[in-house]
CSV table of C-alpha atoms in Angstrom, one decimal:
chain,number,residue,atom,x,y,z
A,2,MET,CA,-0.1,-0.3,-0.2
A,3,SER,CA,1.2,3.6,-0.8
A,4,LYS,CA,2.1,5.9,2.1
A,5,PRO,CA,2.4,9.9,1.4
A,6,VAL,CA,5.0,11.1,3.0
A,7,SER,CA,5.1,14.0,1.1
A,8,SER,CA,3.6,16.0,-1.2
A,9,THR,CA,6.7,15.6,-3.9
A,10,VAL,CA,6.7,11.6,-3.7
A,11,ASP,CA,4.9,8.6,-2.4
A,12,TYR,CA,6.6,5.0,-1.1
A,13,GLU,CA,5.2,2.0,-1.3
A,14,SER,CA,6.6,-1.2,0.8
A,15,VAL,CA,7.8,-4.1,-0.8
A,16,ASP,CA,8.4,-7.6,0.8
A,17,ASN,CA,11.5,-9.1,1.4
A,18,ASP,CA,11.6,-11.2,-1.6
A,19,TYR,CA,11.7,-8.0,-3.8
A,20,LEU,CA,14.9,-7.1,-2.7
A,21,ALA,CA,16.1,-10.8,-3.2
A,22,ARG,CA,15.5,-10.9,-6.8
A,23,ARG,CA,17.0,-7.9,-7.3
A,24,SER,CA,20.6,-8.3,-5.7
A,25,LEU,CA,23.9,-8.6,-7.4
A,26,LYS,CA,27.4,-10.2,-6.6
A,27,ARG,CA,28.9,-8.7,-4.0
A,28,GLY,CA,33.0,-8.9,-3.4
A,29,ALA,CA,33.3,-9.0,-7.6
A,30,ALA,CA,35.7,-6.5,-7.7
A,31,GLY,CA,39.0,-5.1,-5.6
A,32,TRP,CA,40.5,-1.7,-6.6
A,33,MET,CA,42.5,-3.1,-9.2
A,34,LEU,CA,39.3,-4.3,-11.4
A,35,LEU,CA,38.0,-0.9,-10.2
A,36,ALA,CA,41.1,0.8,-11.9
A,37,THR,CA,40.7,-1.0,-15.0
A,38,LEU,CA,37.0,-0.6,-15.2
A,39,GLY,CA,37.5,3.4,-14.9
A,40,VAL,CA,40.2,2.9,-17.8
A,41,SER,CA,38.0,0.4,-19.7
A,42,TYR,CA,35.1,3.0,-19.9
A,43,VAL,CA,36.8,6.1,-21.1
A,44,ILE,CA,40.3,4.3,-23.2
A,45,SER,CA,38.1,4.0,-26.4
A,46,GLY,CA,38.2,8.0,-26.4
A,47,ASP,CA,41.9,7.6,-27.2
A,48,PHE,CA,40.9,5.5,-30.6
A,49,ALA,CA,38.4,7.6,-32.1
A,50,GLY,CA,36.7,10.2,-31.4
A,51,TRP,CA,38.6,13.1,-30.1
A,52,ASN,CA,40.0,13.6,-33.6
A,53,LEU,CA,36.7,15.1,-34.6
A,54,GLY,CA,37.7,18.1,-32.6
A,55,LEU,CA,40.7,18.9,-34.3
A,56,ALA,CA,38.2,19.6,-37.0
A,57,ALA,CA,35.9,21.8,-35.0
A,58,GLY,CA,38.9,24.1,-33.7
A,59,GLY,CA,42.3,22.9,-34.8
A,60,PHE,CA,44.8,21.6,-32.9
A,61,GLY,CA,45.1,24.6,-30.7
A,62,GLY,CA,41.3,24.7,-29.7
A,63,LEU,CA,41.7,21.1,-28.9
A,64,LEU,CA,44.9,21.3,-26.9
A,65,VAL,CA,43.2,24.3,-24.8
A,66,ALA,CA,39.7,22.4,-24.6
A,67,THR,CA,41.5,19.1,-23.5
A,68,LEU,CA,43.5,20.7,-20.6
A,69,LEU,CA,40.1,22.4,-19.5
A,70,MET,CA,38.2,19.4,-19.5
A,71,GLY,CA,41.4,17.6,-18.0
A,72,LEU,CA,41.2,20.0,-15.1
A,73,MET,CA,37.6,19.1,-14.9
A,74,TYR,CA,37.4,15.3,-14.9
A,75,THR,CA,40.8,15.0,-11.8
A,76,CYS,CA,38.4,17.5,-9.8
A,77,MET,CA,35.4,15.4,-10.4
A,78,VAL,CA,37.4,12.1,-9.5
A,79,PHE,CA,38.6,13.2,-6.1
A,80,ALA,CA,35.1,14.4,-5.2
A,81,LEU,CA,33.9,11.3,-6.7
A,82,ALA,CA,36.3,9.0,-4.9
A,83,GLU,CA,35.1,10.8,-1.4
A,84,LEU,CA,31.3,10.5,-2.4
A,85,SER,CA,31.9,6.6,-3.6
A,86,ALA,CA,33.9,5.5,-0.4
A,87,CYS,CA,31.0,6.8,2.2
A,88,LEU,CA,27.9,6.3,-0.1
A,89,PRO,CA,28.7,2.9,-2.1
A,90,ASN,CA,25.5,2.0,-3.9
A,91,ALA,CA,24.9,0.8,-7.5
A,92,GLY,CA,23.6,4.2,-8.4
A,93,GLY,CA,26.5,6.5,-8.3
A,94,GLY,CA,26.0,9.4,-9.3
A,95,TYR,CA,21.9,8.7,-8.9
A,96,SER,CA,22.6,7.7,-4.6
A,97,PHE,CA,24.6,10.8,-3.9
A,98,THR,CA,22.3,13.4,-5.4
A,99,ARG,CA,19.5,11.6,-4.2
A,100,ARG,CA,20.9,12.1,-0.9
A,101,ALA,CA,22.0,15.4,-1.2
A,102,LEU,CA,18.9,16.8,-3.0
A,103,GLY,CA,16.1,14.6,-2.9
A,104,PRO,CA,14.4,12.4,-5.2
A,105,TRP,CA,14.0,14.8,-7.5
A,106,GLY,CA,17.5,15.5,-8.0
A,107,GLY,CA,18.5,12.0,-7.9
A,108,TYR,CA,16.1,11.2,-10.5
A,109,ILE,CA,17.2,14.4,-12.4
A,110,THR,CA,21.1,12.9,-12.2
A,111,GLY,CA,20.6,9.2,-12.9
A,112,THR,CA,18.2,10.2,-16.0
A,113,ALA,CA,21.5,12.5,-17.4
A,114,ILE,CA,23.6,9.2,-16.9
A,115,LEU,CA,21.3,6.9,-18.6
A,116,LEU,CA,21.7,9.3,-21.3
A,117,GLU,CA,25.4,9.2,-21.6
A,118,TYR,CA,25.7,5.7,-20.9
A,119,ALA,CA,22.6,4.3,-23.4
A,120,ILE,CA,24.0,6.7,-26.0
A,121,ALA,CA,28.0,6.5,-25.7
A,122,PRO,CA,28.1,2.8,-27.0
A,123,ALA,CA,25.9,4.0,-29.8
A,124,ALA,CA,28.5,6.0,-30.8
A,125,ILE,CA,31.5,3.4,-30.0
A,126,VAL,CA,30.0,0.7,-32.1
A,127,ILE,CA,29.9,3.2,-34.6
A,128,PHE,CA,33.9,3.5,-34.6
A,129,ILE,CA,34.0,-0.4,-34.0
A,130,GLY,CA,32.6,-0.4,-37.5
A,131,GLY,CA,35.1,2.4,-38.7
A,132,TYR,CA,38.5,0.2,-37.5
A,133,LEU,CA,37.0,-3.3,-39.1
A,134,SER,CA,36.7,-1.4,-42.4
A,135,SER,CA,39.9,-0.5,-42.5
A,136,LEU,CA,41.2,-3.8,-41.5
A,137,ILE,CA,38.8,-6.1,-43.3
A,138,GLY,CA,36.1,-4.2,-45.3
A,139,ILE,CA,33.5,-4.4,-43.0
A,140,ASP,CA,31.1,-2.4,-41.4
A,141,GLY,CA,26.9,-1.4,-40.9
A,142,PRO,CA,24.4,-2.8,-39.5
A,143,VAL,CA,25.1,-6.0,-39.2
A,144,VAL,CA,28.5,-5.4,-37.3
A,145,TYR,CA,27.0,-3.2,-34.7
A,146,ALA,CA,24.2,-6.2,-34.4
A,147,LEU,CA,26.8,-8.7,-33.5
A,148,PHE,CA,28.6,-6.6,-31.0
A,149,TYR,CA,25.7,-5.7,-28.9
A,150,LEU,CA,24.4,-9.8,-29.0
A,151,ALA,CA,27.8,-10.8,-28.5
A,152,PHE,CA,29.1,-8.1,-25.1
A,153,VAL,CA,25.5,-8.1,-23.9
A,154,GLY,CA,25.5,-11.7,-23.7
A,155,LEU,CA,28.8,-12.0,-22.0
A,156,HIS,CA,27.2,-9.5,-18.9
A,157,LEU,CA,24.6,-12.2,-18.6
A,158,TRP,CA,27.1,-14.4,-18.1
A,159,GLY,CA,28.2,-12.9,-14.7
A,160,THR,CA,30.3,-10.1,-13.5
A,161,GLY,CA,32.8,-11.9,-12.1
A,162,GLU,CA,33.3,-13.1,-15.3
A,163,ALA,CA,32.8,-10.0,-17.3
A,164,LEU,CA,34.7,-7.9,-15.2
A,165,LYS,CA,37.8,-10.9,-15.5
A,166,ILE,CA,37.2,-10.8,-19.3
A,167,LEU,CA,37.7,-7.0,-19.5
A,168,LEU,CA,40.8,-7.2,-17.6
A,169,VAL,CA,42.4,-8.5,-20.5
A,170,ILE,CA,40.9,-6.6,-22.7
A,171,THR,CA,41.6,-3.3,-21.5
A,172,GLY,CA,45.5,-4.7,-21.1
A,173,ILE,CA,45.3,-5.1,-24.9
A,174,ALA,CA,44.3,-2.0,-25.4
A,175,ALA,CA,46.4,-0.3,-23.2
A,176,VAL,CA,49.6,-2.0,-25.1
A,177,ALA,CA,48.4,-0.7,-28.4
A,178,ILE,CA,48.7,2.6,-27.2
A,179,VAL,CA,52.0,2.2,-25.8
A,180,ILE,CA,53.2,0.7,-29.3
A,181,PHE,CA,51.7,3.7,-30.9
A,182,VAL,CA,53.6,6.4,-28.9
A,183,LEU,CA,57.0,4.8,-29.5
A,184,ALA,CA,56.6,4.5,-32.8
A,185,MET,CA,55.0,7.6,-33.5
A,186,ILE,CA,58.0,9.8,-31.5
A,187,PRO,CA,60.9,9.4,-34.3
A,188,TYR,CA,58.0,11.0,-36.5
A,189,PHE,CA,56.7,14.0,-34.4
A,190,ASP,CA,56.6,17.7,-36.3
A,191,ALA,CA,55.6,20.4,-34.2
A,192,ASP,CA,55.2,21.9,-37.7
A,193,ASN,CA,52.5,19.3,-38.4
A,194,LEU,CA,50.2,20.1,-35.3
A,195,PHE,CA,49.2,23.6,-37.2
A,196,ASP,CA,48.2,22.1,-40.8
A,197,ILE,CA,44.8,23.4,-40.5
A,198,PRO,CA,44.1,26.5,-43.0
A,199,VAL,CA,43.6,29.1,-41.1
A,200,GLY,CA,39.7,30.4,-41.0
A,201,GLU,CA,38.2,33.8,-40.7
A,202,GLY,CA,36.8,33.3,-37.2
A,203,PHE,CA,37.2,35.8,-34.5
A,204,GLY,CA,41.2,35.4,-32.8
A,205,ALA,CA,41.9,33.1,-35.8
A,206,SER,CA,46.1,32.1,-36.1
A,207,SER,CA,47.3,29.3,-37.3
A,208,PHE,CA,46.9,27.8,-33.3
A,209,LEU,CA,43.6,28.4,-33.3
A,210,PRO,CA,42.3,28.6,-36.9
A,211,HIS,CA,38.7,28.8,-36.3
A,212,GLY,CA,39.2,31.1,-33.7
A,213,TYR,CA,38.7,31.4,-30.0
A,214,PHE,CA,35.2,29.8,-30.9
A,215,GLY,CA,37.4,26.4,-31.4
A,216,ILE,CA,37.5,25.9,-28.1
A,217,TRP,CA,34.4,25.6,-27.3
A,218,ALA,CA,33.2,23.7,-30.0
A,219,CYS,CA,36.0,21.3,-29.0
A,220,LEU,CA,35.1,20.9,-25.9
A,221,PRO,CA,32.6,18.5,-26.3
A,222,PHE,CA,35.4,16.2,-28.1
A,223,ALA,CA,37.9,16.7,-25.6
A,224,ILE,CA,35.7,15.4,-22.9
A,225,TRP,CA,35.4,12.0,-25.4
A,226,PHE,CA,39.1,11.5,-24.3
A,227,PHE,CA,37.8,11.0,-20.3
A,228,LEU,CA,34.0,10.7,-20.9
A,229,ALA,CA,32.1,7.9,-18.4
A,230,VAL,CA,35.5,7.2,-15.7
A,231,GLU,CA,32.7,8.9,-13.4
A,232,GLY,CA,31.1,5.3,-14.1
A,233,VAL,CA,33.6,3.5,-11.4
A,234,PRO,CA,31.1,4.4,-8.2
A,235,LEU,CA,28.6,2.4,-10.1
A,236,ALA,CA,30.4,-0.9,-9.4
A,237,ALA,CA,30.5,0.1,-5.4
A,238,GLU,CA,27.6,-2.5,-4.3
A,239,GLU,CA,30.0,-5.3,-6.4
A,240,SER,CA,33.7,-4.1,-4.7
A,241,ARG,CA,35.0,-5.9,-2.2
A,242,ASP,CA,35.9,-2.6,0.3
A,243,PRO,CA,34.0,0.4,-1.0
A,244,GLY,CA,35.9,2.8,1.5
A,245,ARG,CA,39.3,1.6,0.3
A,246,ASP,CA,38.9,0.4,-3.2
A,247,MET,CA,36.8,3.0,-5.0
A,248,PRO,CA,39.0,5.8,-4.3
A,249,ARG,CA,41.9,4.1,-4.9
A,250,GLY,CA,40.5,2.7,-7.9
A,251,ILE,CA,39.2,5.6,-9.6
A,252,ILE,CA,42.1,8.3,-9.2
A,253,VAL,CA,44.3,5.4,-10.3
A,254,ALA,CA,42.7,5.0,-13.7
A,255,MET,CA,42.4,9.3,-14.3
A,256,MET,CA,45.7,9.3,-14.2
A,257,VAL,CA,46.6,7.0,-16.4
A,258,LEU,CA,43.6,8.3,-18.7
A,259,LEU,CA,45.6,11.6,-18.3
A,260,VAL,CA,48.7,10.3,-19.6
A,261,PHE,CA,47.3,8.4,-22.7
A,262,ALA,CA,45.4,11.8,-23.7
A,263,ALA,CA,48.5,13.2,-24.0
A,264,CYS,CA,50.2,11.3,-25.9
A,265,VAL,CA,47.8,10.6,-28.0
A,266,LEU,CA,46.6,14.2,-28.8
A,267,LEU,CA,50.0,15.0,-29.5
A,268,LEU,CA,51.7,12.2,-31.4
A,269,ALA,CA,48.4,11.6,-33.5
A,270,PRO,CA,48.7,14.6,-35.6
A,271,GLY,CA,52.4,15.8,-34.6
A,272,GLY,CA,53.2,12.6,-36.5
A,273,ALA,CA,50.7,13.0,-39.4
A,274,GLY,CA,49.2,16.1,-39.6
A,275,ALA,CA,46.3,17.6,-37.6
A,276,GLN,CA,44.0,17.8,-41.1
A,277,LEU,CA,44.4,13.9,-42.3
A,278,MET,CA,43.4,13.6,-38.5
A,279,SER,CA,40.7,15.6,-38.7
A,280,GLU,CA,39.1,13.5,-41.1
A,281,SER,CA,39.8,9.8,-39.9
A,282,ALA,CA,37.6,7.2,-38.6
A,283,ALA,CA,40.8,5.2,-37.3
A,284,PRO,CA,42.9,7.8,-36.7
A,285,LEU,CA,45.7,5.5,-35.1
A,286,VAL,CA,45.9,3.4,-37.8
A,287,ASP,CA,45.8,6.2,-40.4
A,288,ALA,CA,48.7,8.1,-38.3
A,289,LEU,CA,50.8,4.8,-38.7
A,290,GLU,CA,49.8,4.8,-42.1
A,291,ALA,CA,50.6,8.1,-42.9
A,292,ALA,CA,54.4,8.0,-41.2
A,293,TYR,CA,55.2,4.4,-42.4
A,294,GLY,CA,53.1,4.1,-45.5
A,295,PRO,CA,50.3,2.2,-46.2
A,296,ASP,CA,50.1,-1.6,-45.3
A,297,ASN,CA,53.1,-1.0,-42.9
A,298,TRP,CA,53.3,-4.0,-39.7
A,299,VAL,CA,53.0,-1.2,-37.3
A,300,ALA,CA,49.5,0.2,-38.3
A,301,GLY,CA,48.1,-3.5,-38.8
A,302,LEU,CA,49.2,-4.6,-35.0
A,303,VAL,CA,47.8,-1.2,-33.9
A,304,ASN,CA,44.4,-1.8,-36.1
A,305,VAL,CA,43.9,-5.3,-34.4
A,306,VAL,CA,45.0,-4.5,-31.4
A,307,GLY,CA,43.1,-1.5,-31.1
A,308,LEU,CA,40.1,-2.3,-31.8
A,309,ALA,CA,40.7,-4.0,-28.1
A,310,GLY,CA,40.0,-0.6,-26.8
A,311,LEU,CA,36.9,0.4,-28.6
A,312,ILE,CA,35.6,-3.4,-27.3
A,313,ALA,CA,36.6,-2.5,-23.5
A,314,SER,CA,35.0,0.5,-23.7
A,315,PHE,CA,31.8,-0.5,-25.6
A,316,PHE,CA,32.4,-3.9,-23.0
A,317,SER,CA,32.5,-1.8,-19.9
A,318,ILE,CA,29.8,1.0,-20.7
A,319,ILE,CA,27.0,-1.8,-21.1
A,320,PHE,CA,28.2,-2.7,-17.6
A,321,GLY,CA,27.5,0.9,-16.2
A,322,TYR,CA,24.3,1.3,-17.9
A,323,SER,CA,22.8,-1.7,-17.0
A,324,ARG,CA,23.7,-0.7,-13.4
A,325,GLN,CA,22.1,2.7,-13.7
A,326,VAL,CA,19.3,1.1,-14.9
A,327,PHE,CA,19.0,-1.7,-12.5
A,328,ALA,CA,19.4,1.2,-9.6
A,329,LEU,CA,16.6,3.4,-10.6
A,330,SER,CA,14.3,0.7,-10.8
A,331,ARG,CA,14.8,-1.4,-7.7
A,332,ALA,CA,13.8,2.1,-6.1
A,333,GLY,CA,11.0,2.5,-8.5
A,334,TYR,CA,12.0,5.8,-10.5
A,335,LEU,CA,12.0,3.1,-13.7
A,336,PRO,CA,9.7,0.1,-14.3
A,337,ARG,CA,10.4,-2.2,-11.8
A,338,TRP,CA,10.7,-5.2,-13.9
A,339,LEU,CA,14.2,-3.6,-15.3
A,340,SER,CA,15.8,-4.7,-12.4
A,341,VAL,CA,15.1,-8.3,-11.9
A,342,THR,CA,18.7,-10.1,-11.6
A,343,ASN,CA,19.2,-14.1,-13.5
A,344,ALA,CA,20.4,-16.8,-11.4
A,345,ARG,CA,24.2,-15.4,-11.9
A,346,ARG,CA,23.2,-11.5,-10.4
A,347,ALA,CA,23.4,-10.1,-13.5
A,348,PRO,CA,20.3,-7.8,-14.3
A,349,THR,CA,18.6,-9.0,-17.3
A,350,LEU,CA,16.2,-6.7,-18.7
A,351,ALA,CA,18.3,-3.7,-17.2
A,352,LEU,CA,20.9,-5.2,-19.9
A,353,VAL,CA,19.1,-5.9,-23.0
A,354,VAL,CA,16.5,-3.1,-23.1
A,355,PRO,CA,19.0,0.0,-23.1
A,356,GLY,CA,21.1,-2.6,-25.9
A,357,ILE,CA,18.1,-2.4,-28.1
A,358,ILE,CA,17.6,1.5,-27.7
A,359,GLY,CA,21.8,1.9,-28.4
A,360,PHE,CA,21.4,-0.8,-31.3
A,361,LEU,CA,18.8,1.8,-33.1
A,362,LEU,CA,20.6,4.9,-32.5
A,363,SER,CA,23.7,3.4,-34.0
A,364,LEU,CA,21.9,2.6,-37.3
A,365,THR,CA,22.2,6.1,-37.8
A,366,GLY,CA,25.7,6.0,-38.5
A,367,GLN,CA,26.7,9.5,-37.2
A,368,GLY,CA,29.4,9.1,-34.3
A,369,ASP,CA,29.8,13.0,-33.8
A,370,LEU,CA,26.0,13.4,-33.2
A,371,MET,CA,26.0,10.4,-30.6
A,372,ILE,CA,29.4,11.9,-28.8
A,373,THR,CA,27.2,15.4,-28.4
A,374,MET,CA,24.3,13.7,-27.0
A,375,ALA,CA,26.4,11.6,-24.6
A,376,VAL,CA,27.9,15.1,-23.3
A,377,PHE,CA,25.2,16.7,-22.7
A,378,GLY,CA,23.6,14.0,-19.9
A,379,ALA,CA,27.1,13.3,-18.8
A,380,THR,CA,27.5,17.1,-18.2
A,381,ILE,CA,24.3,17.5,-16.3
A,382,SER,CA,25.3,14.6,-14.2
A,383,TYR,CA,28.6,16.0,-13.3
A,384,ALA,CA,27.0,19.8,-11.8
A,385,MET,CA,24.8,18.0,-10.1
A,386,MET,CA,27.6,15.7,-9.0
A,387,MET,CA,29.3,18.4,-7.7
A,388,LEU,CA,26.8,20.4,-6.4
A,389,SER,CA,25.8,17.3,-4.1
A,390,HIS,CA,29.3,17.1,-3.1
A,391,LEU,CA,29.3,20.7,-1.6
A,392,LEU,CA,25.8,20.2,0.0
A,393,LEU,CA,26.5,17.2,1.8
A,394,ARG,CA,30.2,18.7,2.9
A,395,SER,CA,27.7,21.6,4.5
A,396,ARG,CA,24.7,19.7,5.5
A,397,GLU,CA,26.4,16.4,6.8
A,398,PRO,CA,29.8,17.3,8.4
A,399,ASP,CA,30.0,14.1,10.3
A,400,LEU,CA,29.2,11.7,7.6
A,401,PRO,CA,31.7,8.8,7.9
A,402,ARG,CA,33.9,9.7,4.8
A,403,PRO,CA,36.5,6.8,4.4
A,404,TYR,CA,38.2,9.2,2.2
A,405,ARG,CA,38.5,12.9,1.9
A,406,THR,CA,38.8,15.6,-1.0
A,407,PRO,CA,42.1,17.4,-1.6
A,408,GLY,CA,40.9,21.0,-1.9
A,409,GLY,CA,37.4,20.0,-0.4
A,410,ARG,CA,35.2,22.3,-1.2
A,411,LEU,CA,37.3,24.5,-4.1
A,412,THR,CA,38.2,21.2,-6.1
A,413,SER,CA,34.1,20.1,-6.6
A,414,GLY,CA,33.6,23.5,-6.9
A,415,VAL,CA,36.1,24.1,-10.0
A,416,ALA,CA,34.6,21.0,-11.3
A,417,LEU,CA,31.0,22.6,-11.4
A,418,VAL,CA,31.9,25.7,-13.1
A,419,LEU,CA,33.5,23.5,-15.6
A,420,ALA,CA,31.0,21.5,-16.1
A,421,LEU,CA,28.4,24.7,-17.2
A,422,VAL,CA,30.9,25.8,-19.4
A,423,ALA,CA,30.8,22.1,-20.7
A,424,PHE,CA,26.8,21.9,-20.8
A,425,VAL,CA,26.4,25.5,-22.9
A,426,SER,CA,29.0,23.9,-25.4
A,427,THR,CA,26.4,20.9,-26.4
A,428,PHE,CA,24.2,23.4,-27.6
A,429,LEU,CA,26.9,25.5,-29.4
A,430,VAL,CA,28.3,22.7,-31.2
A,431,SER,CA,25.0,21.0,-32.2
A,432,LEU,CA,21.7,22.3,-31.5
A,433,GLN,CA,20.3,19.3,-32.8
A,434,ALA,CA,22.1,16.7,-30.8
A,435,ALA,CA,21.2,19.2,-27.7
A,436,LEU,CA,17.6,19.3,-28.5
A,437,TRP,CA,17.1,15.5,-29.1
A,438,SER,CA,18.7,15.2,-25.9
A,439,ALA,CA,16.4,17.5,-24.1
A,440,ALA,CA,13.4,15.6,-26.1
A,441,PHE,CA,14.7,12.5,-24.3
A,442,TYR,CA,14.9,14.5,-21.0
A,443,ALA,CA,11.6,15.9,-21.1
A,444,LEU,CA,10.1,12.8,-21.6
A,445,MET,CA,11.8,11.2,-18.4
A,446,LEU,CA,11.0,13.7,-16.7
A,447,ALA,CA,7.6,13.6,-17.4
A,448,TYR,CA,7.1,9.6,-16.6
A,449,PHE,CA,8.7,10.4,-13.2
A,450,GLY,CA,6.2,13.4,-12.2
A,451,PHE,CA,3.4,12.2,-13.6
A,452,TYR,CA,3.6,8.0,-12.6
A,453,SER,CA,6.5,7.2,-11.0
A,454,ARG,CA,7.5,9.4,-8.2
A,455,LYS,CA,3.9,7.6,-6.4
A,456,ARG,CA,5.2,4.3,-6.8
A,457,LEU,CA,8.8,4.8,-5.3
A,458,VAL,CA,10.3,2.1,-3.4
A,459,ALA,CA,10.6,2.4,0.4
A,460,GLN,CA,13.3,-0.6,1.1
A,461,ALA,CA,15.5,0.2,-1.5
A,462,PRO,CA,19.3,0.8,-0.6
A,463,GLU,CA,19.4,4.6,-1.9
A,464,GLU,CA,15.9,5.6,-0.3
A,465,GLU,CA,17.4,4.0,3.3
A,466,PHE,CA,18.1,7.6,4.5
A,467,ALA,CA,14.8,9.0,3.7
A,468,ALA,CA,13.1,6.2,5.6
A,469,ILE,CA,14.9,7.3,8.7
A,470,LYS,CA,14.3,11.1,8.5
A,471,ARG,CA,10.8,10.2,8.1
A,472,ALA,CA,10.8,8.1,11.1
A,473,GLU,CA,12.9,10.5,13.7
A,474,ALA,CA,10.0,13.2,12.3
A,475,GLU,CA,7.6,11.1,13.2
A,476,LEU,CA,8.9,10.0,16.5
A,477,GLY,CA,10.0,13.8,17.4
């Protein structure tokens, strides 16, 4: 029976069997696997997608944008390390903002993360098709469908098994980047970075061929170097020791990603030319072919091994979206049948349904549109999570914090401001992508406002704090 608790939301009580059928496998991931998960979420961004920013703002624009977004993500990761250690739930960012901003804040954040994580695999599988086309001439819907079927299936097999496979795939991808870096160092020429013709924009120069606006236009593509590392907290319920493992895992992942981004951003256009890289579907492979000639063994090796980077991110973001759907569904924000787990403790429909949606989106073949849509959702969630960090520091100073963010509120404040700047950039880069994302958002908010907010689950882990507060109010 529904029990009204405020004019905002109502709760329903469920029996013990409800949560028993919606439980994940505990202790499946230590800090090493969590760090691997963080790297794998993102590593595809080193292989494709980032280079589209060269067309938008030239090397200078993309460099400045990457420095800004690298600062934003570093600050955000330190704040998330604290939040995930003290609030270790599968909802990740949704659970943080639910605690700080109430059910509406939690749902807004969870929906933004869901938008990001449902769309990002669609962009990645398009880039996988580009690499396969370069390798064996095969691309298109059949490739997209096969990858979705294979990797959703692996996740249905079980979390521990999936994460161990992911560890191997991510290691192979990291080897590909190291090979690329070592191979391109002898061919680096700073003049290659500035070979894009200078346009007529305000402040246009060889460094900023499209002027200062180019920096804004590059922000979504700079984000692609780091997008989804914030998904590590989604594995909190499956980690062995969240208070220790979550901070260590996400911070190590971020440090690795910063190094990879710097190497790729400098050496690919620096060896092959920014103009060539701005038009490439497989930039690392094309850079090696420009340096060593077509059909060379190094480019072939990086093409084959580099597919592992795209596959790693595709694989891990499927994990991420399933956990976000699972948490929102378990708490009643989304249809509850989405959170039922199978015999191996994998959330079946939370894996399958977003996978179908992502496959349909991939049929557009517009990877750049998918990137901007994913960034739209991501930046909303970043701003909300950083605001939650600030509020929880003020409102709950005694909340147990196994890890504390260096710099405290200043750190999360910097990330908050930069997240808002990046959000605005999505409208400047692609109004179409921003409007499609906004339409999705409006639909999801309407669902919550008119239906699910009156049917939340009182016993869901993310709602326990609210239940305690209600009980205290009733007793007081």
